Coordinates of C-alpha atoms and ligand atoms in Angstrom, one line a residue:
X30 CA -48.3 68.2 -103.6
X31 CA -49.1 65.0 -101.8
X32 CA -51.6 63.9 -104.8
X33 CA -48.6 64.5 -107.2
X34 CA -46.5 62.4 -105.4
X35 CA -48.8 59.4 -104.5
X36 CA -49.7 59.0 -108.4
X37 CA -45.9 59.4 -110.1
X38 CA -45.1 56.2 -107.6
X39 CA -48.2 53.4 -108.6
X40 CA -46.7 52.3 -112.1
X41 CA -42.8 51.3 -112.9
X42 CA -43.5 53.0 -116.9
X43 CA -44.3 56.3 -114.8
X44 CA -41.0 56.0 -112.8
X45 CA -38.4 54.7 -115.4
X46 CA -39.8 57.6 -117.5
X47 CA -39.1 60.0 -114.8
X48 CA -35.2 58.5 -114.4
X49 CA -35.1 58.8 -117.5
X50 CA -36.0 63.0 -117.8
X51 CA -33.7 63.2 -114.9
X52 CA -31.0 61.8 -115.8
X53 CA -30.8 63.4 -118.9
X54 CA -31.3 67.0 -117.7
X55 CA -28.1 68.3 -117.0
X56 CA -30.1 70.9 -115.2
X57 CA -31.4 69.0 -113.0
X58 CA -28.2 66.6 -112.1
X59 CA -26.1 69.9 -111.3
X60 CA -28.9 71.2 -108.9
X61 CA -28.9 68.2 -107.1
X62 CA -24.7 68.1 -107.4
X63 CA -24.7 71.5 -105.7
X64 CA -27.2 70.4 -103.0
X65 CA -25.4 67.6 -102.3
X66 CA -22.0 70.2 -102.3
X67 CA -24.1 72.5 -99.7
X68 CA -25.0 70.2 -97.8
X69 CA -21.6 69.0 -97.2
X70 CA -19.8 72.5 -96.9
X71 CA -22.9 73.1 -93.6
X72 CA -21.6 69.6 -92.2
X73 CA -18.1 70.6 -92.3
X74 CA -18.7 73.7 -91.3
X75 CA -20.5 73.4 -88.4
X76 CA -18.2 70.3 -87.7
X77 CA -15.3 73.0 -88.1
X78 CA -17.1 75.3 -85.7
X79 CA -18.0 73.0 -83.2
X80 CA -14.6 71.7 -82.9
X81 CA -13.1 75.0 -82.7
X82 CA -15.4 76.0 -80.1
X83 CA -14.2 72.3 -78.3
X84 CA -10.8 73.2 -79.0
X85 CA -11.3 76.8 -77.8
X86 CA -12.6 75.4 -74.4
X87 CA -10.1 73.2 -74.1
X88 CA -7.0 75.4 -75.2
X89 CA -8.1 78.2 -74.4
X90 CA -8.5 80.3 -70.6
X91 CA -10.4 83.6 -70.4
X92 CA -10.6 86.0 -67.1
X93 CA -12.6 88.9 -67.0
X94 CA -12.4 92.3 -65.4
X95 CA -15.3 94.4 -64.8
X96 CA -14.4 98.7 -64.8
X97 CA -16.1 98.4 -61.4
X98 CA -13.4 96.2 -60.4
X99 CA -11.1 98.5 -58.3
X100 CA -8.4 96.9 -60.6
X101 CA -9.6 97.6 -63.7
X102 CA -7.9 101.3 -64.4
X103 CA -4.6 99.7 -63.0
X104 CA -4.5 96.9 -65.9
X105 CA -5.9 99.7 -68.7
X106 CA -3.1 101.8 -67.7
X107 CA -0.9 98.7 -67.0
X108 CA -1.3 97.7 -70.6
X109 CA -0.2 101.0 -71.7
X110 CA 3.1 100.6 -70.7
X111 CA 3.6 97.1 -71.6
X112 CA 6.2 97.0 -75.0
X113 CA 5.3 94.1 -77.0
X114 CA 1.3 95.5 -77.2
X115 CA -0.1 95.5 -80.3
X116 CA -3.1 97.7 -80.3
X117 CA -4.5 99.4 -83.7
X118 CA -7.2 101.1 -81.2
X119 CA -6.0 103.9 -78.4
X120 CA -8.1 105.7 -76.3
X121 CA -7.4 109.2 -75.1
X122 CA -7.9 109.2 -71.0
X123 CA -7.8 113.3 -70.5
X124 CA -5.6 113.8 -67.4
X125 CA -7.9 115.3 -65.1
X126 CA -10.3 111.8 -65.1
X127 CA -9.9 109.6 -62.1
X128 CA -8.5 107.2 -64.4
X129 CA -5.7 109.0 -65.1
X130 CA -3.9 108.4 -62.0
X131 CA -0.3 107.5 -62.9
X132 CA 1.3 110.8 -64.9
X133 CA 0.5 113.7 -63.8
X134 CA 0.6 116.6 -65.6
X135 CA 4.4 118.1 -65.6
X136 CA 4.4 121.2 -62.7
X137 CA 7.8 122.1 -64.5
X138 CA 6.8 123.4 -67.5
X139 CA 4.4 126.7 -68.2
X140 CA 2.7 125.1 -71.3
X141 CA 2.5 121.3 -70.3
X142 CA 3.3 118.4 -73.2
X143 CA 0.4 117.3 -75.0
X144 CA 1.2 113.6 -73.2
X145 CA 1.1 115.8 -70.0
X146 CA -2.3 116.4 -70.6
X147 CA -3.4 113.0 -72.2
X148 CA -2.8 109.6 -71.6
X149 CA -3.0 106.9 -74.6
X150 CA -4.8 103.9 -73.0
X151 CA -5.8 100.5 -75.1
X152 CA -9.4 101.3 -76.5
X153 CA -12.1 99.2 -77.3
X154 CA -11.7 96.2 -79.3
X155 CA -8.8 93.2 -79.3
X156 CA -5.3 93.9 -78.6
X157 CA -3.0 91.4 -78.1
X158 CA 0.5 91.8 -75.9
X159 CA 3.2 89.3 -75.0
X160 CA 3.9 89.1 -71.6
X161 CA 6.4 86.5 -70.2
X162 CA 6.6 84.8 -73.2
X163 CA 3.3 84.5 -73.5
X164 CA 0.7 86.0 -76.2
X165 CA -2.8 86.9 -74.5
X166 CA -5.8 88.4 -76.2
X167 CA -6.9 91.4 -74.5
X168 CA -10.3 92.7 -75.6
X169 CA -11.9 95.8 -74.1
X170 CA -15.4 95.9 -74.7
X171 CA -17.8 99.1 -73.7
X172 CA -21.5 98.2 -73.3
X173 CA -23.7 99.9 -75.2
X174 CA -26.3 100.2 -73.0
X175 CA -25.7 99.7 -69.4
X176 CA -23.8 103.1 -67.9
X177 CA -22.8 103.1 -64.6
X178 CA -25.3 105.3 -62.7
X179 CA -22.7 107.0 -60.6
X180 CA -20.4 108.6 -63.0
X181 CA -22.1 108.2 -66.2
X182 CA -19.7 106.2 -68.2
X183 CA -20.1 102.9 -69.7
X184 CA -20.0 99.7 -68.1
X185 CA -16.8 98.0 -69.4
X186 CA -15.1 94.7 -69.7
X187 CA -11.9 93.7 -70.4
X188 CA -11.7 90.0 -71.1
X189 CA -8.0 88.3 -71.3
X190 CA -7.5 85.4 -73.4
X191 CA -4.7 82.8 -73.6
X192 CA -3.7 79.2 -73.8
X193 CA -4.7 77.0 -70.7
X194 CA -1.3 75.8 -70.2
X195 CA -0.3 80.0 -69.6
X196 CA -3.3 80.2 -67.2
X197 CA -0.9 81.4 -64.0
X198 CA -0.2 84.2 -66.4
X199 CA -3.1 86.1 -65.6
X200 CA -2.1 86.4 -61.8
X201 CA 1.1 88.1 -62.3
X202 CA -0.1 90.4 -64.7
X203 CA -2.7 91.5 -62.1
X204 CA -0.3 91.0 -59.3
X205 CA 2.2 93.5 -61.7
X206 CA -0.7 95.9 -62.9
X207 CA -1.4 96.0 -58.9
X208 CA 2.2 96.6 -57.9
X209 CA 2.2 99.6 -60.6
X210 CA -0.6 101.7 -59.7
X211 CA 1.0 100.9 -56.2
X212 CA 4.2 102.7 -57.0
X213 CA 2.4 105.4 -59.5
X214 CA 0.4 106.5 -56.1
X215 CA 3.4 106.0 -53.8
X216 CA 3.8 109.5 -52.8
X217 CA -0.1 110.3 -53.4
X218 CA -3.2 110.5 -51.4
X219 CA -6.3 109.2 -52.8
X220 CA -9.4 111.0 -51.5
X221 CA -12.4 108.6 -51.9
X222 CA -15.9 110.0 -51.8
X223 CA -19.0 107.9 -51.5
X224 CA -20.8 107.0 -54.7
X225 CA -24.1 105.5 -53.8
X226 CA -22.5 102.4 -51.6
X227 CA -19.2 102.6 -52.9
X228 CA -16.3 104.6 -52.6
X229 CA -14.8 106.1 -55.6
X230 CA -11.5 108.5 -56.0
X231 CA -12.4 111.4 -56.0
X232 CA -10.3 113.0 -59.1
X233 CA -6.9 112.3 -59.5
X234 CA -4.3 111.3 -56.1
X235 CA -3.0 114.0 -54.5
X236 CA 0.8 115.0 -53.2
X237 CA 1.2 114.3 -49.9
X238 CA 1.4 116.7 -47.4
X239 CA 4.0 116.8 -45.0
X240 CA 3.3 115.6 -41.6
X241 CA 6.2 119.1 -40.4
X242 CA 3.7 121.2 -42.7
X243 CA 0.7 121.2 -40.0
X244 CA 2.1 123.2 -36.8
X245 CA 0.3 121.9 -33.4
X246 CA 1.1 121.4 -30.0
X247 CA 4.1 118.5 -29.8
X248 CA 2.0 116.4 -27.8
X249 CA -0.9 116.4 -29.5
X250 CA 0.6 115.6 -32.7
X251 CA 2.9 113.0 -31.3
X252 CA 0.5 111.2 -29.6
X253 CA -1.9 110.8 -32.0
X254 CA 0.7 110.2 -34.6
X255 CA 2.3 107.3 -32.4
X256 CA -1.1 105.9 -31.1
X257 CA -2.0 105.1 -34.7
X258 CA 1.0 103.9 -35.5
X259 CA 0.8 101.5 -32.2
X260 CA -2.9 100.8 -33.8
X261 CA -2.0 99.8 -37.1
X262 CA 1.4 97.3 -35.6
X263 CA -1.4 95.4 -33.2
X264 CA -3.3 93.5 -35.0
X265 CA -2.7 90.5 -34.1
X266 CA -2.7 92.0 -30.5
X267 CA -6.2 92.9 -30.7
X268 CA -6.9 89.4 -32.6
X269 CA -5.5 87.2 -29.8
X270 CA -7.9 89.2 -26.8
X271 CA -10.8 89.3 -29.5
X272 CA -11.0 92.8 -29.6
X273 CA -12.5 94.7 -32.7
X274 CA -9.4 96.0 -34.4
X275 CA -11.1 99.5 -34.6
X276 CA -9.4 103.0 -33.5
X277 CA -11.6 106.1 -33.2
X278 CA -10.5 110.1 -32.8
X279 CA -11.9 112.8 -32.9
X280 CA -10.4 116.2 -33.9
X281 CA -12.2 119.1 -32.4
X282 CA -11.2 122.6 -32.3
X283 CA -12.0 126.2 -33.9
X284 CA -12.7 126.7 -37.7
X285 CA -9.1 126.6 -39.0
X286 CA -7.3 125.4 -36.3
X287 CA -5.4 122.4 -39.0
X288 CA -7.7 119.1 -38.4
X289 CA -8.4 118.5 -41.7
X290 CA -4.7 119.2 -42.9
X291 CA -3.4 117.5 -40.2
X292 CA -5.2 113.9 -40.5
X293 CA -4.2 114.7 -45.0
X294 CA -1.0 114.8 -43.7
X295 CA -1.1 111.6 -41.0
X296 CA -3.0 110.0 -43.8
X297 CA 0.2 111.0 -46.1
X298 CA 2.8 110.3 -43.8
X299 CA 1.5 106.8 -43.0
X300 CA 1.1 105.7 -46.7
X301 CA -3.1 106.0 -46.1
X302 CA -5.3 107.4 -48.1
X303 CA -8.7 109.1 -47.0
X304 CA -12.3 108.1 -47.9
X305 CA -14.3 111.4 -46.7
X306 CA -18.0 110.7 -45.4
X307 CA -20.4 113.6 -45.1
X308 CA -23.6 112.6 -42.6
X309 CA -25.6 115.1 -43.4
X310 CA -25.1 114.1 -47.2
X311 CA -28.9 113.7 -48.6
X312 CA -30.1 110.2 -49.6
X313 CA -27.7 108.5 -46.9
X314 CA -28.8 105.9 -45.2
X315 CA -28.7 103.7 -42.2
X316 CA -27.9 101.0 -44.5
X317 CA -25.6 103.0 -46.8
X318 CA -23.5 104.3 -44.4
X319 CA -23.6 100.6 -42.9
X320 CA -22.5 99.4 -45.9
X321 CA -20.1 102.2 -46.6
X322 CA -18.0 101.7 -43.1
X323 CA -17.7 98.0 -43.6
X324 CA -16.4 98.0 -47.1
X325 CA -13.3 100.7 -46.7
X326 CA -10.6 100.6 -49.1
X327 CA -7.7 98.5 -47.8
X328 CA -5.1 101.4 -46.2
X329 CA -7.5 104.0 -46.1
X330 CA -9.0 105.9 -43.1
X331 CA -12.2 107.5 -42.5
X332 CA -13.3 110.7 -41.9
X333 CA -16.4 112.0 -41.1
X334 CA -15.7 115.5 -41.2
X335 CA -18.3 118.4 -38.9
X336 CA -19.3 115.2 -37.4
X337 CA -22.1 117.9 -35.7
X338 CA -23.7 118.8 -38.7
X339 CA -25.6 115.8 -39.5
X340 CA -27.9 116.3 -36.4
X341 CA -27.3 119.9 -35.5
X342 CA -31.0 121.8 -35.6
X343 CA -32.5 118.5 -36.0
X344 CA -34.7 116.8 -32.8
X345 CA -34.6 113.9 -32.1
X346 CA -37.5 112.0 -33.0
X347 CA -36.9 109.4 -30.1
X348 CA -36.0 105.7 -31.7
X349 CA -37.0 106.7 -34.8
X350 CA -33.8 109.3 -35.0
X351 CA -33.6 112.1 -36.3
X352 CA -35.2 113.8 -39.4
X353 CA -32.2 112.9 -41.5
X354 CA -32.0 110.0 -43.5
X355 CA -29.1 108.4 -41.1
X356 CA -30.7 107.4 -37.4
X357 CA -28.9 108.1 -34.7
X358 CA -28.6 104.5 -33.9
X359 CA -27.7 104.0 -37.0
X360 CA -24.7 105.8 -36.5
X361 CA -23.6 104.4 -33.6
X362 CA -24.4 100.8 -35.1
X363 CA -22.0 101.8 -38.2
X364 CA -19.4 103.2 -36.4
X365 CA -19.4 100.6 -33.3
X366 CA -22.3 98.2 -33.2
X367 CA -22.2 94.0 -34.3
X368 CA -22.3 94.9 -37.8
X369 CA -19.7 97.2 -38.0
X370 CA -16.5 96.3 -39.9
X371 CA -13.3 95.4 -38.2
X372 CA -9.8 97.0 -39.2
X373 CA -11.2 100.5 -39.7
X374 CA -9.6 103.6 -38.2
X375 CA -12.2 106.7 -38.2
X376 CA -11.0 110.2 -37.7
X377 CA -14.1 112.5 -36.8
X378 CA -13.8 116.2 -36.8
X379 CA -16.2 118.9 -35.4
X380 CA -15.9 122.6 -34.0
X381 CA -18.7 122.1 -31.5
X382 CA -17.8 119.3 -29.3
X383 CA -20.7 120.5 -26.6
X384 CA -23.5 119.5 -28.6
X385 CA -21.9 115.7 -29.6
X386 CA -23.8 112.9 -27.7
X387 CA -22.2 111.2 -25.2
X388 CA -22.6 107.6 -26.8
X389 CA -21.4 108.5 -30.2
X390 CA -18.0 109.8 -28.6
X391 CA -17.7 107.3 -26.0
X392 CA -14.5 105.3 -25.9
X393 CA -14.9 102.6 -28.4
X394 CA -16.2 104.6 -30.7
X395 CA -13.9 107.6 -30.1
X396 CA -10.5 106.2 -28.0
X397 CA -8.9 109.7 -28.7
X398 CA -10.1 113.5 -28.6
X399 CA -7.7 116.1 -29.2
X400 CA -8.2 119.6 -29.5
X401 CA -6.8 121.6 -31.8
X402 CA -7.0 125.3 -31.1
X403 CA -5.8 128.8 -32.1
X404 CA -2.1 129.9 -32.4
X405 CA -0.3 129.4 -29.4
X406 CA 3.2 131.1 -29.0
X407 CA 4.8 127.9 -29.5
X408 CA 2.9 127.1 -33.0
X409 CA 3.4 130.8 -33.6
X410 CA 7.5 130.5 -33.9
X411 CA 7.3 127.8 -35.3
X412 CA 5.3 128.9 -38.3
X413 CA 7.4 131.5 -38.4
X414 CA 10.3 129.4 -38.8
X415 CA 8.2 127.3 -41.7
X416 CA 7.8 130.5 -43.5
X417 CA 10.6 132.5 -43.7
X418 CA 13.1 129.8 -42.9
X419 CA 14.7 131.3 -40.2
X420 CA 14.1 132.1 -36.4
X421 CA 13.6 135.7 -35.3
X422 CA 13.0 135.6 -31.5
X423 CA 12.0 139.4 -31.2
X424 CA 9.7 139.8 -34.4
X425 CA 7.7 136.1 -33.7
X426 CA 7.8 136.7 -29.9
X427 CA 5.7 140.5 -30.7
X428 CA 3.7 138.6 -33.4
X429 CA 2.4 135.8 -31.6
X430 CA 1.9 139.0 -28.5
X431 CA -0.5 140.1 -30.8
X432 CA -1.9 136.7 -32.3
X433 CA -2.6 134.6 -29.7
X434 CA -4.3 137.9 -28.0
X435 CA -6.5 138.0 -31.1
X436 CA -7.2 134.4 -30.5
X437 CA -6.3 134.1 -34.0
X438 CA -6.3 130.9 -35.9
X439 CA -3.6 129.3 -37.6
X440 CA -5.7 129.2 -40.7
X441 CA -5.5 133.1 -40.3
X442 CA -2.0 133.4 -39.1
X443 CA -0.8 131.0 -42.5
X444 CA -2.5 134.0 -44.9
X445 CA -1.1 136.5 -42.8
X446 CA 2.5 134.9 -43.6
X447 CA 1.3 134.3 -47.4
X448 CA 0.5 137.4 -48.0
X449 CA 3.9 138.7 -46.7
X450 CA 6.0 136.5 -48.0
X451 CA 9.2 138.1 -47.9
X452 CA 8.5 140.2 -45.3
X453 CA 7.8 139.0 -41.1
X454 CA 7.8 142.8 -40.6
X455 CA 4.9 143.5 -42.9
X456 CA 3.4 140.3 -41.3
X457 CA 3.6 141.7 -37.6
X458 CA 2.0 145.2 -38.8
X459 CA -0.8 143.5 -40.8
X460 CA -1.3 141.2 -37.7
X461 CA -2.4 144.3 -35.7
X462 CA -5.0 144.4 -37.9
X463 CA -6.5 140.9 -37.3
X464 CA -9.8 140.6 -35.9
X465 CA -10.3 139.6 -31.8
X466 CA -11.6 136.0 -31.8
X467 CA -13.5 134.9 -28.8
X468 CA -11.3 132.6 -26.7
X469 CA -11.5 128.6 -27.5
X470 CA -10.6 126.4 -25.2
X471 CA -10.5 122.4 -24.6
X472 CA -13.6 121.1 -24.0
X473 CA -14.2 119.3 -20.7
X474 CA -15.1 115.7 -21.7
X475 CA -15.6 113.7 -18.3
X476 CA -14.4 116.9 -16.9
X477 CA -10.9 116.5 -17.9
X478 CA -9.0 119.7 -18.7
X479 CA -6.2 118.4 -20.9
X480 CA -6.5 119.1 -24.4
X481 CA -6.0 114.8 -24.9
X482 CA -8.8 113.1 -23.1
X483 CA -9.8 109.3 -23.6
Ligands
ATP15 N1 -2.0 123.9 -37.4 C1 -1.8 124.3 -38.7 N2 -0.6 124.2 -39.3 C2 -0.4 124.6 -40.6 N3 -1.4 125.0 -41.4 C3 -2.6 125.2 -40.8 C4 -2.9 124.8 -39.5 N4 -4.2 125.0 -39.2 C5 -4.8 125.5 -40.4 N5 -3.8 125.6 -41.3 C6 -4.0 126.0 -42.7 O1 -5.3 126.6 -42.7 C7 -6.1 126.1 -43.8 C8 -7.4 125.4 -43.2 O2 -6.9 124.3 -42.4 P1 -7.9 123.1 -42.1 O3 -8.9 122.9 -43.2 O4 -7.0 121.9 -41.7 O5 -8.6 123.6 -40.8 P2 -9.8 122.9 -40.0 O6 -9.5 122.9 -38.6 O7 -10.1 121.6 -40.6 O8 -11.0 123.9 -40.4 P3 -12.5 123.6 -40.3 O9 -12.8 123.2 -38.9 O10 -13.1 124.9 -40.7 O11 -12.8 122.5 -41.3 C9 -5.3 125.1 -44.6 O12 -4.8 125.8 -45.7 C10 -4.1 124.8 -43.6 O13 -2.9 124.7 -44.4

């Protein structure tokens, strides 16, 4: 090539000849047109692309929301509900996902509405909505490779466009999506369950239960219900005399005795919901459960339920801990040590308060222990009461007689009622029937016999 082109330039013949072949080849002169023509169209373009990427920077304001936001199903399902959305892709979110958190399936009707079952979501790919007079781009995009490890789906984005000068949009439509999943859970209770160092719901919110639905002792309920209450209004109490704003209890009490149901329904009746922690859960860690107990959902309370479990039959393999993955000291470090998290309320429940160490239920780490035992004649009438609507001084006086001889538990004395539904005599002849339980009775913390210690 070069040799061709060194020669056609030493004589001026040689190169008027060649101007003149080129001129006169049409061929030739349109090639070089459309080159030229090219040329100028990959200018412009990429002039035109540049300056609408300029433009887009400078117009143009983009937020992004992750699905492991906690936020994220509030806007998808937020967006559904929005009227000026223009979406040409739905998704179908089946009712029983976590997702689906804000309408549940219709109790009413014997063959629920197809929308009972399903909810129509935005699905991946650009929709666009106009939201206080303002048009924003939303585009839900769904990776194709990452999933997220604990639940298997997806990773997602949804990325919100809109003019800079609407930029303040973007916080009230979070603010609103907020406010809505707010008032879609208002009379649930989410159960979170630990997903490797997060919490996640665990299915959809549940109905409250009422606080008058768990029969105890009056004192026992009150007091706890009143202390937490006192708890949660004293922040800035605790604040101004720098102490941790933490609050500990523990539950304790025969199998079925209501301290589960009762803390659902505390948790209920004080607008809480509950993130459930199981110690002897494999694969938790010091760290985990570190990490776990200092990064609570906000209004949510703890419970780490058969707080016993995790070290019952295990030794204690001195400083080391024991042969579960969570140390003792680790433990006590989570629940009260420097690391632990402030504004936390843990419930703890167990059925064999003997065998708790004394510095994991020491106050500070448990302020409260109440015991929660079998049917009592008090708790007996008023079950009765809950059931069949109506006092009966003779039949619940005999029943509870033979109940609270039995040492029966309330567990036992609410399917004794269930299964006689319309009938407290039926009840009282089954009840003869009931097993005898050995007696349970308040543990002795420090030595103190009432059933509230601290
Ligand atoms: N005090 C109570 N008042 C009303 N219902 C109760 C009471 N105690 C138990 N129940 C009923 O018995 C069942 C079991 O109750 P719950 O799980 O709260 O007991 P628990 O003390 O947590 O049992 P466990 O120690 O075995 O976990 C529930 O259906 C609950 O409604």
């Amino acid at each position: 090539m070069n040799q061709l082109a060194s020669s056609a330039t030493n004589s001026p013949d040689t190169a008027n000849g060649l101007q003149s072949i080129l001129s006169g080849n049409s061929f030739f002169s349109a090639g070089i047109g459309l080159m030229g023509f090219g040329a100028g169209l990959a200018i412009l373009r990429r002039g035109v692309v540049s300056g609408a990427g300029l433009i887009k920077r400078r117009m143009l304001v983009s937020v992004e929301i992750p699905s492991k936001e906690k936020s994220y199903n509030a806007f998808l399902h937020w967006m559904g509900t929005v009227p000026k959305r223009y979406s040409n892709q739905l998704a179908v979110e089946a009712r029983g996902s976590a997702k689906s958190i804000f309408h549940p399936p219709t109790r009413s009707s014997n063959q629920p509405s197809p929308s009972s079952l399903f909810q129509l979501v935005p699905g991946p790919g650009k929709h666009f909505i106009k939201y206080k007079k303002c048009w924003i781009q939303v585009e839900r995009q769904r990776s194709s490779r990452l999933q997220d490890l604990t639940t298997g789906t997806p990773w997602e984005t949804i990325t919100l466009t809109t003019l800079s000068r609407d930029r303040g949009i973007f916080s009230d439509m979070l603010l609103e999506a907020q406010k809505f999943m707010h008032t879609a859970q208002k009379n649930k209770t989410t159960i979170y369950t630990a997903w490797a160092t997060d919490w996640k719901p665990f299915g959809s919110p549940r109905s409250k239960r009422l606080l008058s639905s768990v029969v105890l002792e009056k004192d026992v309920k009150n007091l706890i219900t009143e202390d937490v209450r006192d708890f949660l209004g004293n922040y800035q109490w605790y604040a101004d005399r720098g102490i941790p704003y933490r609050r500990g209890y523990l539950l304790y009490g025969p199998p079925g005795s209501g301290k589960t149901s009762f803390l659902y329904a505390l948790a209920g009746e004080l607008d809480y919901d509950i993130c459930v922690l199981n110690l002897a859960e494999r694969g938790l860690s010091d760290d985990r459960l570190n990490h776990l107990l200092s990064n609570v959902p906000p209004k949510s309370i703890v419970l780490l339920e058969d707080v016993d479990s995790a070290f019952q039959g295990r030794d204690r393999s001195g400083e080391i801990g024991f042969r579960a993955n969570v140390t003792f000291s680790g433990l006590l470090n989570a629940v009260d040590g420097v690391t632990s998290a402030d504004e936390r309320i843990i419930f703890m429940t167990t059925n064999h308060p003997e065998i708790l160490d004394p510095a994991l239920i020491r106050p500070g780490r448990v302020d409260i222990k109440a015991y929660l035992g079998n049917a009592t004649p008090q708790q007996v009438h008023d079950m009765f009461r809950r059931f069949y609507g109506r006092d009966d001084p003779i039949l619940s006086s005999e029943l509870s007689k033979i109940v609270c001889e039995k040492n029966t538990s309330m567990a036992s004395l609410q399917g004794l009622f269930v299964m006689n539904k319309t009938s407290p005599e039926a009840a009282l002849e089954l009840a003869k029937e009931l097993p005898q339980l050995p007696k349970s009775t308040p543990f002795a913390f420090n030595l103190q016999k009432k059933p509230l210690s601290v």
